[in-house]
Every structure is written in C-alpha cells, then in structure tokens.
XYZ file of C-alpha atoms in Angstrom:
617
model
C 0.000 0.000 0.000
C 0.851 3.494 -0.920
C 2.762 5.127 2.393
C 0.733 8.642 2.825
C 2.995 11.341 1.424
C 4.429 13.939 3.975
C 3.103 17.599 5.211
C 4.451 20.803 3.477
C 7.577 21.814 4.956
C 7.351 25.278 7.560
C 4.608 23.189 8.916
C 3.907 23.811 12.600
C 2.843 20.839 15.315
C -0.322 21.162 17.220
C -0.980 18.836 20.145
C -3.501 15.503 21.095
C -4.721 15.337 24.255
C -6.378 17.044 26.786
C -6.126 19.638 29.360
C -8.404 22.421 31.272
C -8.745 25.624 29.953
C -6.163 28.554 31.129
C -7.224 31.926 30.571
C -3.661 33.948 30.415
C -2.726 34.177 26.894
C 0.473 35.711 25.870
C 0.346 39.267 24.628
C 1.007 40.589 20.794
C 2.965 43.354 21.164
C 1.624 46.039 19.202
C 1.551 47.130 15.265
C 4.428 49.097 14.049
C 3.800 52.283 11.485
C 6.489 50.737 8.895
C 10.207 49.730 8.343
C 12.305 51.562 10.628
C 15.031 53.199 8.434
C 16.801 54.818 10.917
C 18.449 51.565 12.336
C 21.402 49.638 11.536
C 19.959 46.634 9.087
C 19.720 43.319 10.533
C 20.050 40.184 8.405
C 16.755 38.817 7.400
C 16.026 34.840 8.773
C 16.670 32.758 6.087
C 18.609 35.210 3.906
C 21.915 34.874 2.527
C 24.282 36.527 4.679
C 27.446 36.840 1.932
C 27.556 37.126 -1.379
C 27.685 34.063 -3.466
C 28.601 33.438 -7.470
C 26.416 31.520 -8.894
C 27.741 28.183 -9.907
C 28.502 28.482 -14.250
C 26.771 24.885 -14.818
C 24.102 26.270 -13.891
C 22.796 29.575 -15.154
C 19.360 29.699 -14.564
C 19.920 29.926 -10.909
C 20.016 33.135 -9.763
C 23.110 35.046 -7.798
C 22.897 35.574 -3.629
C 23.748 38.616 -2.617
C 22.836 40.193 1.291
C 19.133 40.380 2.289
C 18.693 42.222 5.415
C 16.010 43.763 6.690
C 16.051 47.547 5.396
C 17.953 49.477 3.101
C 21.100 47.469 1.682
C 24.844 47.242 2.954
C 26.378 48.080 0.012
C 25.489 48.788 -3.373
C 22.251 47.535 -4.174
C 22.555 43.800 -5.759
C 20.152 41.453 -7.445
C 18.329 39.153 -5.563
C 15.412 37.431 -7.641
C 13.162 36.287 -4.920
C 11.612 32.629 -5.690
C 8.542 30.786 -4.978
C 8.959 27.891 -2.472
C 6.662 24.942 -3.168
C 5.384 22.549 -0.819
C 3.588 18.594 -0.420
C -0.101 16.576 -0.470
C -3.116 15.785 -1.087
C -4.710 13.035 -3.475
C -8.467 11.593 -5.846
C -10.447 9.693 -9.171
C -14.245 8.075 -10.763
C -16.791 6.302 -9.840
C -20.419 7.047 -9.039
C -23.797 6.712 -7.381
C -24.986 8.220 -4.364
C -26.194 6.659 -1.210
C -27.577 7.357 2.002
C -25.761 9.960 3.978
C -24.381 8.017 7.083
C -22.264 9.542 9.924
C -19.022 8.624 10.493
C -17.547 5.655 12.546
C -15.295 6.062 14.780
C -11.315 6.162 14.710
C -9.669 4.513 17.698
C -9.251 7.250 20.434
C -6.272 9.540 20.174
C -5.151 8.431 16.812
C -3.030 10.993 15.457
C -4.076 11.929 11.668
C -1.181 11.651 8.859
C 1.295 14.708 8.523
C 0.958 15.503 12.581
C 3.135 17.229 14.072
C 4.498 17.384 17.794
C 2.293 20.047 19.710
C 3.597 23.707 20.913
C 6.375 22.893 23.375
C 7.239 19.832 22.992
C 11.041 19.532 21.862
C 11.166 19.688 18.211
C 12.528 17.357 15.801
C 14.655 19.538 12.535
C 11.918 20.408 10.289
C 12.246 21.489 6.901
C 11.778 24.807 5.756
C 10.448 26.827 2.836
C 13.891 28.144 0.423
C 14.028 31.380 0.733
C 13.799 34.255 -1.697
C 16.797 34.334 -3.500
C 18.608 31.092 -3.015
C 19.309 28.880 -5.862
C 16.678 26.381 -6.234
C 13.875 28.289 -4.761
C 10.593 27.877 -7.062
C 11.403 24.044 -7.680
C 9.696 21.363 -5.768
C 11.021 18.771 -3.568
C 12.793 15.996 -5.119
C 12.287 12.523 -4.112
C 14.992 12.277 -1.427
C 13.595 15.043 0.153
C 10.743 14.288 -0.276
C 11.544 10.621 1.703
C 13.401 12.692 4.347
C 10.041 14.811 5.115
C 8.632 12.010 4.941
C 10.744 10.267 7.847
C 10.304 13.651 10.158
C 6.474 12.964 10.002
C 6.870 9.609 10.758
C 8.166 10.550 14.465
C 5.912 13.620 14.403
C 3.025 10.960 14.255
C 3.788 9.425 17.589
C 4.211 12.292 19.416
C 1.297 14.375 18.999
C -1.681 15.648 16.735
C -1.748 19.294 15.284
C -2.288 20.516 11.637
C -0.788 23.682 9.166
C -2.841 25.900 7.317
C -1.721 28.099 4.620
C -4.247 29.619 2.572
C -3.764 32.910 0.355
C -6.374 35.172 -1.081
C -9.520 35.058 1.335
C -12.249 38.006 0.880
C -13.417 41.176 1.953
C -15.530 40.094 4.419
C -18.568 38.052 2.096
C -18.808 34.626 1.722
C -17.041 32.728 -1.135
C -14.410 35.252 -2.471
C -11.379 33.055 -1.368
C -8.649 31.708 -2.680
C -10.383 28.198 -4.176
C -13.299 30.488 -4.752
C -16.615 29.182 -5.848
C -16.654 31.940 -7.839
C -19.552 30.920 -10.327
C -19.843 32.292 -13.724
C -19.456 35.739 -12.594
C -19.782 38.518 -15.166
C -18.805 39.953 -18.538
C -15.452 41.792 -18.279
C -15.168 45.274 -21.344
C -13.499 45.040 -23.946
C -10.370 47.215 -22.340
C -9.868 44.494 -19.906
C -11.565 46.824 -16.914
C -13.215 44.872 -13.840
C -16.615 46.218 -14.773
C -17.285 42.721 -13.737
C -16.326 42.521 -10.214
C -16.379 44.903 -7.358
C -12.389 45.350 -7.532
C -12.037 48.880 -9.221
C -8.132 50.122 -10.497
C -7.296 53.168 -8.293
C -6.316 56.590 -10.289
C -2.688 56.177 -8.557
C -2.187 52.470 -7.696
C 1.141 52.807 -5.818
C 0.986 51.411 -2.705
C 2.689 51.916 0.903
C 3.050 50.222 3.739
C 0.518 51.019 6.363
C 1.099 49.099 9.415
C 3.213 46.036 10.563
C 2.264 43.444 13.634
C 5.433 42.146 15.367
C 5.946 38.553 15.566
C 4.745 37.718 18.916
C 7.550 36.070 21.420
C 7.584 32.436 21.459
C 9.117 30.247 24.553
C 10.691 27.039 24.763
C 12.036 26.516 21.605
C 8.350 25.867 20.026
C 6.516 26.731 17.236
C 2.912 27.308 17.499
C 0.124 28.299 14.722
C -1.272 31.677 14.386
C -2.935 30.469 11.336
C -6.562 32.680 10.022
C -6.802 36.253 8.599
C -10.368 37.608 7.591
C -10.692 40.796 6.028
C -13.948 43.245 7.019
C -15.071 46.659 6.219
C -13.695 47.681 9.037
C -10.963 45.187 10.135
C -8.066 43.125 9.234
C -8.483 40.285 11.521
C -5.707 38.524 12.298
C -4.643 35.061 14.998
C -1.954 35.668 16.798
C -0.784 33.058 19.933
C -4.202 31.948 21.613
C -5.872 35.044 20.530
C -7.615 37.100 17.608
C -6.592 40.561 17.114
C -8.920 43.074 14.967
C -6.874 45.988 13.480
C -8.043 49.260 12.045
C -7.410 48.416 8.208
C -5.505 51.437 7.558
C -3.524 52.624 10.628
C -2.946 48.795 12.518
C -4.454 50.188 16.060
C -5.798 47.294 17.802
C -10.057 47.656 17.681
C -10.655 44.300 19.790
C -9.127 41.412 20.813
C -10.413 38.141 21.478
C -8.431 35.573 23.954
C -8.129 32.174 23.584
C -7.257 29.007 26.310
C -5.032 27.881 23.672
C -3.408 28.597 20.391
C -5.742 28.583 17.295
C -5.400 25.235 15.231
C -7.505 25.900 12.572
C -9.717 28.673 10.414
C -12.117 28.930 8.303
C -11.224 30.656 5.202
C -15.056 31.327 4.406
C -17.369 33.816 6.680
C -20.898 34.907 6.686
C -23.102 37.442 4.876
C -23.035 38.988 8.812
C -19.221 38.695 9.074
C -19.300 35.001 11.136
C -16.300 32.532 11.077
C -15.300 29.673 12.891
C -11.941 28.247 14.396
C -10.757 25.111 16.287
C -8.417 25.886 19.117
C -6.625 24.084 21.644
C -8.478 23.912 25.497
C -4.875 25.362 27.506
C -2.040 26.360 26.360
C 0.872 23.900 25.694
C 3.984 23.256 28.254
C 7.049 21.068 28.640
C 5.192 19.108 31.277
C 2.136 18.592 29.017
C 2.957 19.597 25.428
C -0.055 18.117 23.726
C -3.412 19.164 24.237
C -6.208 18.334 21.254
C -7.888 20.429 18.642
C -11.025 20.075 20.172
C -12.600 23.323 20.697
C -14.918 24.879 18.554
C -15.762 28.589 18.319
C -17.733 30.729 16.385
C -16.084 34.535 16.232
C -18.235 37.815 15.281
C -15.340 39.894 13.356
C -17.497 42.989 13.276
C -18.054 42.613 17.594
C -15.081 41.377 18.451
C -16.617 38.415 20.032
C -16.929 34.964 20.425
C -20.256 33.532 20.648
C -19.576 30.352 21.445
C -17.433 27.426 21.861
C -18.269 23.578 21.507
C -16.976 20.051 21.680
C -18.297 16.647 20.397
C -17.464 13.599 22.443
C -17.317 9.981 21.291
C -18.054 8.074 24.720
C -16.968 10.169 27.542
C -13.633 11.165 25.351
C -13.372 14.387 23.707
C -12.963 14.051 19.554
C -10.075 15.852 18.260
C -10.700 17.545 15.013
C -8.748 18.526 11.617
C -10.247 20.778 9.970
C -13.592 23.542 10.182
C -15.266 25.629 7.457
C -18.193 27.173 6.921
C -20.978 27.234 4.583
C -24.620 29.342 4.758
C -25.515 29.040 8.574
C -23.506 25.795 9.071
C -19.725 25.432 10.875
C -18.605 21.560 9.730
C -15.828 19.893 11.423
C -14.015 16.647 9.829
C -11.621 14.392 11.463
C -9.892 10.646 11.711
C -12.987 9.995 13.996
C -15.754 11.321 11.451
C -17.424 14.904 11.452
C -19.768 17.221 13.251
C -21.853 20.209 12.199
C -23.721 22.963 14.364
C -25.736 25.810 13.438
C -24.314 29.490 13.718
C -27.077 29.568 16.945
C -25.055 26.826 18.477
C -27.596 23.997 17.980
C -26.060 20.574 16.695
C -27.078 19.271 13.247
C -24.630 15.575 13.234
C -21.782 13.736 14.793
C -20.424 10.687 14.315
C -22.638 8.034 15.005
C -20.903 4.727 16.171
C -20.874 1.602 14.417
C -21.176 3.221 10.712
C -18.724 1.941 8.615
C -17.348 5.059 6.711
C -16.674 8.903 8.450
C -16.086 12.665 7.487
C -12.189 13.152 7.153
C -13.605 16.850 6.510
C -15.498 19.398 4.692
C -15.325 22.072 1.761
C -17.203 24.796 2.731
C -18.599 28.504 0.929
C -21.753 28.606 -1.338
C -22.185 24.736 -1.069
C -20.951 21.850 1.959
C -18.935 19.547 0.711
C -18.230 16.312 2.298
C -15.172 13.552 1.997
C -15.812 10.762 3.549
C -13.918 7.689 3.536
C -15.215 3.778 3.268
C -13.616 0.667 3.803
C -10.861 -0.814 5.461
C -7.496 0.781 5.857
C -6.057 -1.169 2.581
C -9.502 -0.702 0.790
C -10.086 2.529 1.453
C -12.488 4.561 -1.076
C -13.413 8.411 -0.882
C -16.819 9.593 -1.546
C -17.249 12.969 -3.169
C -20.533 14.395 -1.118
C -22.631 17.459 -1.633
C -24.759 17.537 1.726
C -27.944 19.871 2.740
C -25.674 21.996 4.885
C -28.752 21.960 7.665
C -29.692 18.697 7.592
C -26.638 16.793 6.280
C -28.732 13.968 3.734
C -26.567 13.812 0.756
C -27.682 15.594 -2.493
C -25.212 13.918 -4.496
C -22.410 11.649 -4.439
C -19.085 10.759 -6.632
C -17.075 7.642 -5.390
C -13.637 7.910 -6.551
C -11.722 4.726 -7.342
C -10.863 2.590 -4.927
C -6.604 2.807 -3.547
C -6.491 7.055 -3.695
C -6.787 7.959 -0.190
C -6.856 11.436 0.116
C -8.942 14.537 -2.090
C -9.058 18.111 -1.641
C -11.904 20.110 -2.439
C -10.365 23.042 -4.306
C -14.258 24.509 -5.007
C -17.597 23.430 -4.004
C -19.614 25.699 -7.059
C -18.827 24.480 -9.206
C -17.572 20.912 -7.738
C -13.699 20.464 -8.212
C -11.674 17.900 -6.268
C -7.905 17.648 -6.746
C -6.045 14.402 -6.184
C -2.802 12.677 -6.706
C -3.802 9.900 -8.559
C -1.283 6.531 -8.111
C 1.137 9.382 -6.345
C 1.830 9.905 -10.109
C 2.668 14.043 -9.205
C 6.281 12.929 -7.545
C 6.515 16.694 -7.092
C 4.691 16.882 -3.181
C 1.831 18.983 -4.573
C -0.499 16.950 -3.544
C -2.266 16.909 -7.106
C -1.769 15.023 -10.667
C -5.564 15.484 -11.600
C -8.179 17.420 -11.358
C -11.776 16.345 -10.883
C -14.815 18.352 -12.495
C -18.150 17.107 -10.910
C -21.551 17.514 -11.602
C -23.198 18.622 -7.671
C -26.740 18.065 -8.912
C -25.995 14.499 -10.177
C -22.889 13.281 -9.013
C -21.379 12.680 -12.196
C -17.968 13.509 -13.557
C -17.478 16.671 -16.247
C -14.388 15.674 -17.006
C -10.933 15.158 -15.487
C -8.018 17.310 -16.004
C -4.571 15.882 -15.682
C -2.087 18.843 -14.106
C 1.281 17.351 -14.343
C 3.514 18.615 -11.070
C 6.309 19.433 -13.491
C 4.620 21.578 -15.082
C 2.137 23.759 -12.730
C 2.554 25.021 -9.448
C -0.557 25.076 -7.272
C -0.642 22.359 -4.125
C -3.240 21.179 -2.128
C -2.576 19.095 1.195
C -5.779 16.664 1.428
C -4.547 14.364 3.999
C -6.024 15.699 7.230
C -7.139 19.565 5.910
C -9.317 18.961 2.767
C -9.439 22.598 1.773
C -5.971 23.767 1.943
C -5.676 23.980 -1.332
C -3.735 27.564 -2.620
C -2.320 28.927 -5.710
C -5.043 28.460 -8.082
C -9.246 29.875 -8.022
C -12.095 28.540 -9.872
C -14.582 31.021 -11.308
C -16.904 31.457 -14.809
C -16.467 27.275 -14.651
C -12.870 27.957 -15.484
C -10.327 26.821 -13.478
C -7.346 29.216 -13.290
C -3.617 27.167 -12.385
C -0.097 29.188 -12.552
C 2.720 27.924 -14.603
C 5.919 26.392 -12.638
C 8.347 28.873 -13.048
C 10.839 29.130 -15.717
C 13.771 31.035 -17.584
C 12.782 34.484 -18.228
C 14.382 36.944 -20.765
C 16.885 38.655 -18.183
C 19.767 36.793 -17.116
C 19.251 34.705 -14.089
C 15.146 35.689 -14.418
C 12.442 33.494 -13.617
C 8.698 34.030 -14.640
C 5.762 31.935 -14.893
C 1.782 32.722 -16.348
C -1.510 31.518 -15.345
C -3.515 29.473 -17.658
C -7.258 28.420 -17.841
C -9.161 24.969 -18.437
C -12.775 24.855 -19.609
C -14.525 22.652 -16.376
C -16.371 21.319 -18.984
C -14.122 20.273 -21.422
C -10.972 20.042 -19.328
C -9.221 21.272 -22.395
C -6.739 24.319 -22.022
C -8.854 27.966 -23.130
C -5.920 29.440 -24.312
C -6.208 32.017 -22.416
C -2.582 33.206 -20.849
C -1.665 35.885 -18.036
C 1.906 36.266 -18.000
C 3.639 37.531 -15.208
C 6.234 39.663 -16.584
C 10.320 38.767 -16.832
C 11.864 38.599 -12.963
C 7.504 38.335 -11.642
C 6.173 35.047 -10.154
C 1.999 35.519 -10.740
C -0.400 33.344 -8.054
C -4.024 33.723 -8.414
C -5.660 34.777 -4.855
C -9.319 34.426 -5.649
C -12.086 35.699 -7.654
C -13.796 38.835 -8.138
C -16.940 38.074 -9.920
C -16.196 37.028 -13.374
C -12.191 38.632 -13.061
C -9.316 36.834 -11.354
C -6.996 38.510 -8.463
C -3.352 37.526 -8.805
C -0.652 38.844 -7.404
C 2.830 39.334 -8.596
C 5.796 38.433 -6.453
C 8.992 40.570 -7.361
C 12.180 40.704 -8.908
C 15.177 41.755 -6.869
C 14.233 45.815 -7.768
C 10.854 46.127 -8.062
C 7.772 45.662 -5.432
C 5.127 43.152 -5.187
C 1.866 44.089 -7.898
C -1.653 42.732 -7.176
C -3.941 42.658 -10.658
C -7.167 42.099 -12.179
C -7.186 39.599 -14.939
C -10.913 40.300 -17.215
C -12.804 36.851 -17.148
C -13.065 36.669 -21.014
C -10.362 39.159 -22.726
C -7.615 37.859 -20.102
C -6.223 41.729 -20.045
C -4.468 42.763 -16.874
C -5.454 45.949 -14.556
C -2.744 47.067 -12.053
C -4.746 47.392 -8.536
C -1.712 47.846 -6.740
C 1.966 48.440 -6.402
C 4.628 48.124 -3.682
C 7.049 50.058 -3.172
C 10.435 48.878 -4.598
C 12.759 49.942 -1.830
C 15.308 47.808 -0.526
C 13.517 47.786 2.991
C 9.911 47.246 1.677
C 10.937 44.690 -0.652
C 12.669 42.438 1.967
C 9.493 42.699 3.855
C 7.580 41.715 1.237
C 9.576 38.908 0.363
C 9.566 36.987 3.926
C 6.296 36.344 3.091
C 4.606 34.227 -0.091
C 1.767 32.666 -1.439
C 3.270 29.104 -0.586
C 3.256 29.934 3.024
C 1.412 32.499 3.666
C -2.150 34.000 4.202
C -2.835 37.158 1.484
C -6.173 39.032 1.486
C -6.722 41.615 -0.984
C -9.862 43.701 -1.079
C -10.162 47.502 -1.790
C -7.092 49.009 -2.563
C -5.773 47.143 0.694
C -3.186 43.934 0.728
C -2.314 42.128 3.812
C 0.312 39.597 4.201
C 0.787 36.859 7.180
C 2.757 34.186 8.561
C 0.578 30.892 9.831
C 2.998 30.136 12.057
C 5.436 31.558 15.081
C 8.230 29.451 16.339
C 11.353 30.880 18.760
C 13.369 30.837 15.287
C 10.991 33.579 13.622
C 11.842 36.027 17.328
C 15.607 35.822 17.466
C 16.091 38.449 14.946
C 14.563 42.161 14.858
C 12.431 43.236 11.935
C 9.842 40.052 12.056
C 6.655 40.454 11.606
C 3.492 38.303 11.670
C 1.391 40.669 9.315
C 2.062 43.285 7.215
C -0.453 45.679 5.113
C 0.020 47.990 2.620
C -2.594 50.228 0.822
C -3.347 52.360 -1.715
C -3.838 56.444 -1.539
C-alpha cells in the first residue's frame, strides 16, 4: 500500500490530548507604522548573509547577494526572490450516491497523517520553505527530500496531533471570495480588460505603501505554534496571533478588539458569513514542557465585526473528547471533519450531526462557501475509497455523491460551485503537490465533467488533502474555469524566472488558451475571484515591489490594482512572506500579508513580523 505522502515543509505541530482551559494568553505586542530606516539593518532569517557566485553549470539559478532587513549594505545587488513549493493531497471516478451516514469512529487519540508534535514539545529539525533568492527556490522537492520529510512525520506521528494551514487570497468580508473560490460564472469583463465585472475597481494612482506592521509575537521554549486565520472586514483586518484574535483598524494597525483564547488557534475557516461570522478550532490550555499536547477540540464561532466569540463547543465519542482537523463554513452551518468522522452545528449553536458509532465510513472533513462539501472515507485501511458528497448543509442527507476509485486515499476540495476535487492519482505528481488530476463534478448528479490531468512538473498550485481537505492555494475557480499558474521558468533577463496563469474549460478540461503572464523577474499566483475577473498577485524581482492585478474573465487583459514600493527595505518585507506559506487578502485598494505560524526561530532576529499591510492612496 501506498505510504501517505508527507506535510508541506514550515509546517507547525499542534498537540492531542487534553487539558483544562487557562485563561492567560500571551500578549502581541503592538503594530508598528512601517520599516524603521533609521536603524542599523539586521540580516533577514533565512537570507543569505554573503555574497555568493552563482555556480557556471548552472545559469538559470540566480546570484545571492545580502538580504537584510532595510535598506542594503552596500550597493544595491540582485536578488530574484523565488517561490517555495510545498507537499499533499490526493483523488479519481466512480459514481452513485447513497444514504448519507455519519461517520464511525477512529480509535481514540489516533493521530491523523502529517501531525506534528504540539507547541512545546522539543522539536525534531523540520524542513523549511527556500528562501527568496537562493538557488533552487521555485522548484519542488525531489524525491529524497521528499523521503526525508517524509521520515520527520513519521516521528511527528507518535508524538502528537496538530495541523498547518496556509491559505492565500480570502475576501473582503462576504462569503465565497477566497482563494479556491466558488466563484460561479461571474460577469462579462469590457473590452479594455476593466473589472466592470467585479467589485475590484483600479485606483487613479495604484502605488501602494506600507501602512502598518504586527510584530511577531515572542515564542518560549524553543516551540513553534500556529497563528494560522486572517479575515478581512469593512472595518478590520483580523488577524490570529498566539491563543488570541486581534482586529486591526485596516488602515492605521491600532488594535479595535481582541479576542483571547485558552489555547493557540489550530484551525480557520477561510469562508465567513453574509453577517461577518467565522469559525476556528483551538486548543483547550495552552501547551507546556510538562504537558505539550493538548487536542484540537474546541470549537468557536467569532463575530469579526463585535469582536466576540459567541460560542465554543466540543463533540465527544463516549466520555472522550474528539479531536478535530479541519472547520469551514458554509450558509448558517460550521462543519468539522476528522480521523474519527465529522460534526456540524448551526451558527445559533444547535447541533445538526456527529459521528454516530458503528457506521462503517466517516467525514475526514469538509469544503465549505456557497455549497458543503463532504469527503468521507469507506472501507478498510487497505480498501479505502473516498466519496465525493454534496450535503444539505442543515440537515446533512446527501444531495449527491461521486465515489472515486478505490486505492487514492486522500482529495481536496479546491471549489464546491462548481464541484472540483484535486487528487494525486497513483502518487503519479512525484513533485509533493499533492495533485496530478483534477476532478470536475456535476453537484446536482454526481457525475464527472471531465478530469483534467495537471502534471507537477509543469504547474505550481498544491493542495494538502490528507487531514485539511481545503488547503488547497495557488489556483481559483470562477466562470467554470479553473485558473492554475505555470511552474516557473527562464525568463528573458539573465538569471530571471517568470511563470503565467492558464485556464481549463470545467467542462471540457481542455486548455482555453487564455494566458496571463507575469512579466520577466515576476512570479503571478491567483488569490481568488472577483466576480467574473481573477486577483493575482505578482511576487517581485530583486528591484521592483510586489503588484496585485485584475485579470478580465473573457479578454484575459491585466489591470494594475496595486503596487509596492520597490525599496530595498519594503521589498525584503515583502519577500519573507509568499503565497506558498502564507495567508494574502486583498480587497479595496488594501493587501495584507501573514505568517501561519510563530516558532522561537521567527523572534531571534529584529524586523519580524506576523502581518504586514500595505494600501493604496
């Protein structure tokens, strides 16, 4: 049988276990107005520290040269920042759709694959994203790597339970505008390439500052813990940070609320209501060395326009506490999936399912946003088979069903409206994307559209699939198009890498022909939809700043929304974050970057930051 392929590297541990609730969590200090200029630079984590010649058999990898935080030590050098790429996630046919049963349970305390050992608990060496500007940043993992990730989650597994998220491109505060966006068939774009058909309008000057920056909060014992979730409001950027939620005026950074938390945040809905509702699972105390584990098994549902939370819940199977992987969101309905099966309540607090014992198959989790999405596994652990569900999000009977075939045991559900799954069929990617195929399916019926294959060598969006089904990133789906960038490539400078994003019919699964490129020395991501036009954003060359676009639905032409700064000091802020590993909202002139994840590593240094924003005049 086909060993389950390992978690994206940068990934940080969460615990198993339980513990009672503490109420003192550790304080964020407090935004910062922008780089500070007027002290010494400080070498960036992760940066090159020297400069480096780039070795002659191999030209397409760009030079190193120093990356410090703030304006340069010497002359000003080149430093193409790359794109990082990361593992899993996996999917294929079948049919027919059959009573909606509720999951069975998982033996107790069970860890799920691609665990990790929970906040302080000594850490085994993880591996980390490349960083901008090293050679061999942009390429995936080979397969040695690959096996030696592979091996770290291995021990992870016995230690503890926990899970990563890293999602990019979440919306403005309404439903459905995310990153995998369900973004229907949206509108008609003009015939100047304007965003006439989305809500995303070019500013008369789109250059861009920075408005505020969030310090990384301090982390103890050598740990890493996740500060994963950012939701963008008319009025907030929302934004986890260690066992808390932090809303910040959008333009200035001031804190407007805060929410504390027993224990760090685990997981977060990408997807919120029409009334500004999301939901998280968070730990019930905060980690130690004594007890380093405690379970994802709290359940809250946050008001981002109050500040509050309204309420917290747990499902138990027996007298024990279930542990879960992963929460979204869709209409009135928070859905949790896990090892043990799922569990949905209404946004009141009332309980809609849980697992019931005895039933043969369970929830591993949920895609969320206009529809409710549902994999659920079947079968033994060698004959496992995943079942493609589109639920009643109040009820939970199944509407329709897809089995895929039988021996692919994980799927992520990149879009629930239109229905796409991605898989790595027969681990055939080789590239730890998570995804050789993707799956078109009918909701109404069940059936398949069609299937398009997505080689690994050759595009660069990843989804994880084995214990968060919706972690999918770099790509959107929208006007039953789905929109995938490029791997990167040569470009036309020396040393230059660019890539373009591409569209496939959902229909037809053939290719549209329609191309976006990103520009000689730009990497281009899509973030989500707008209506009928795509949001992408542009990751820079060594002297320019970041972009974020509008791509027209039909016509394909490209509207500057907004552009960074190209500063030494900017840039190298802008850089320590990407779409591979990072949460990016973009709505209304306004862009906001953020780490999912704080470890003692990320505090040693001045100059690092858990969010940064910039905006538009």
């Amino acid at each position: 049988m086909t060993q389950p392929p390992p978690q994206p590297p940068q990934q940080p541990p969460q615990g198993g276990g339980f513990g009672p609730p503490q109420d003192q969590p550790p304080q964020t200090p407090p935004p910062t107005a922008g780089p500070d200029l007027g002290k010494a630079p400080q070498p960036g984590y992760g940066y090159p520290q020297a400069p480096q010649t780039p070795p002659p058999a191999a030209p397409q990898t760009p030079p190193q040269f120093p990356a410090g935080y703030g304006y340069p030590q010497g002359a000003p050098a080149p430093q193409p920042p790359q794109s990082p790429q990361t593992p899993p996630g996996y999917g294929y046919p079948g049919q027919q759709p059959g009573p909606y049963g509720q999951p069975q349970q998982a033996p107790y305390g069970q860890p799920g694959y691609g665990q990790q050992p929970g906040y302080g608990y000594p850490q085994q060496a993880m591996p980390h994203p490349p960083q901008a500007g090293q050679p061999g940043d942009g390429k995936k993992f080979n397969a040695q790597m690959l096996i030696i990730v592979a091996a770290v989650v291995a021990i992870a597994l016995i230690v503890g339970g926990g899970v990563w998220y890293a999602s990019s491109g979440k919306d403005d505060g309404k439903k459905d505008d995310t990153a995998s966006s369900s973004g229907g068939t949206g509108g008609t774009d003009d015939d100047n390439g304007g965003t006439t058909s989305g809500k995303e309008k070019a500013p008369s000057d789109p250059s861009a500052k920075v408005l505020f920056q969030v310090p990384a909060p301090e982390v103890k014992n050598d740990s890493t813990v996740v500060v994963s979730g950012s939701w963008l409001t008319d009025k907030a950027y929302v934004k986890s940070g260690i066992a808390r939620i932090v809303g910040y005026d959008r333009d200035k950074g001031g804190e407007l609320w805060k929410i504390p938390l027993d224990g760090p945040v685990c997981q977060a809905s990408r997807h919120v209501t029409d009334d500004n509702l999301t939901a998280i699972l968070y730990q019930p105390a905060m980690p130690t060395k004594a007890d380093p584990s405690h379970g994802c098994s709290q359940i809250a549902l946050i008001d981002l326009d109050a500040g509050k939370r309204l309420w917290t819940k747990t499902v138990k199977t027996g007298d024990q506490l279930i542990n879960f992987d992963n929460i979204t969101l869709s209409g009135k309905t928070v859905a949790v999936g896990s090892t043990s099966g799922g569990a949905a309540f209404d946004v009141s607090g009332k309980l809609l399912w849980s697992p019931k014992p005895g039933d043969s198959c369970y929830d591993a989790g949920y895609g969320g946003g206009e529809k409710l999405v549902a994999v659920r596994k079947c079968g033994s652990y060698d004959q496992r088979q995943l079942h493609i569900q589109t639920i009643d999000p109040k009820s939970g009977n199944v509407i329709s069903e897809y089995k895929m075939a039988e021996g692919i045991e994980y799927a992520s559900i990149v879009s629930t409206n239109p229905l796409v799954v991605a898989a790595d069929v027969g681990d055939s990617a080789g590239d730890g994307s998570g995804i050789s195929d993707f799956f078109s399916i009918d909701s109404k019926t069940g059936k398949l559209r069609t299937r398009i294959s997505a080689p690994g060598e050759q595009f660069a969006a990843r989804c994880e699939g084995i214990t968060r089904v919706e972690a999918c990133n770099l790509l959107a789906v929208g006007n039953d198009r789905l929109y995938l960038p490029t791997e990167e490539h040569d470009g036309t400078g020396k040393y230059s890498q660019t890539n373009e994003i591409v569209a496939f019919d959902l229909a037809t699964g053939k290719q549209t022909g329609q191309r976006a490129n990103a520009g000689d020395g730009y990497t281009i991501s899509p973030l989500r939809m707008d209506g009928g036009n795509l949001i992408a954003y542009k990751r820079p060359p060594y002297d320019k700043g970041g972009q974020v676009v509008s791509i027209s639905g039909t016509g394909f032409k490209e509207t500057t929304l907004l552009q960074n700064p190209a500063t030494d000091a900017v840039r190298d802020v802008e850089t320590s974050m990407s779409p591979e590993y990072s949460e990016f909202l973009y709505a209304e002139g306004h862009l906001f970057m953020s780490k999912v994840y704080a470890s003692k590593r990320s505090t040693v240094r001045d100059k690092e930051y858990l969010a940064v924003g910039f905006g538009t005049s």
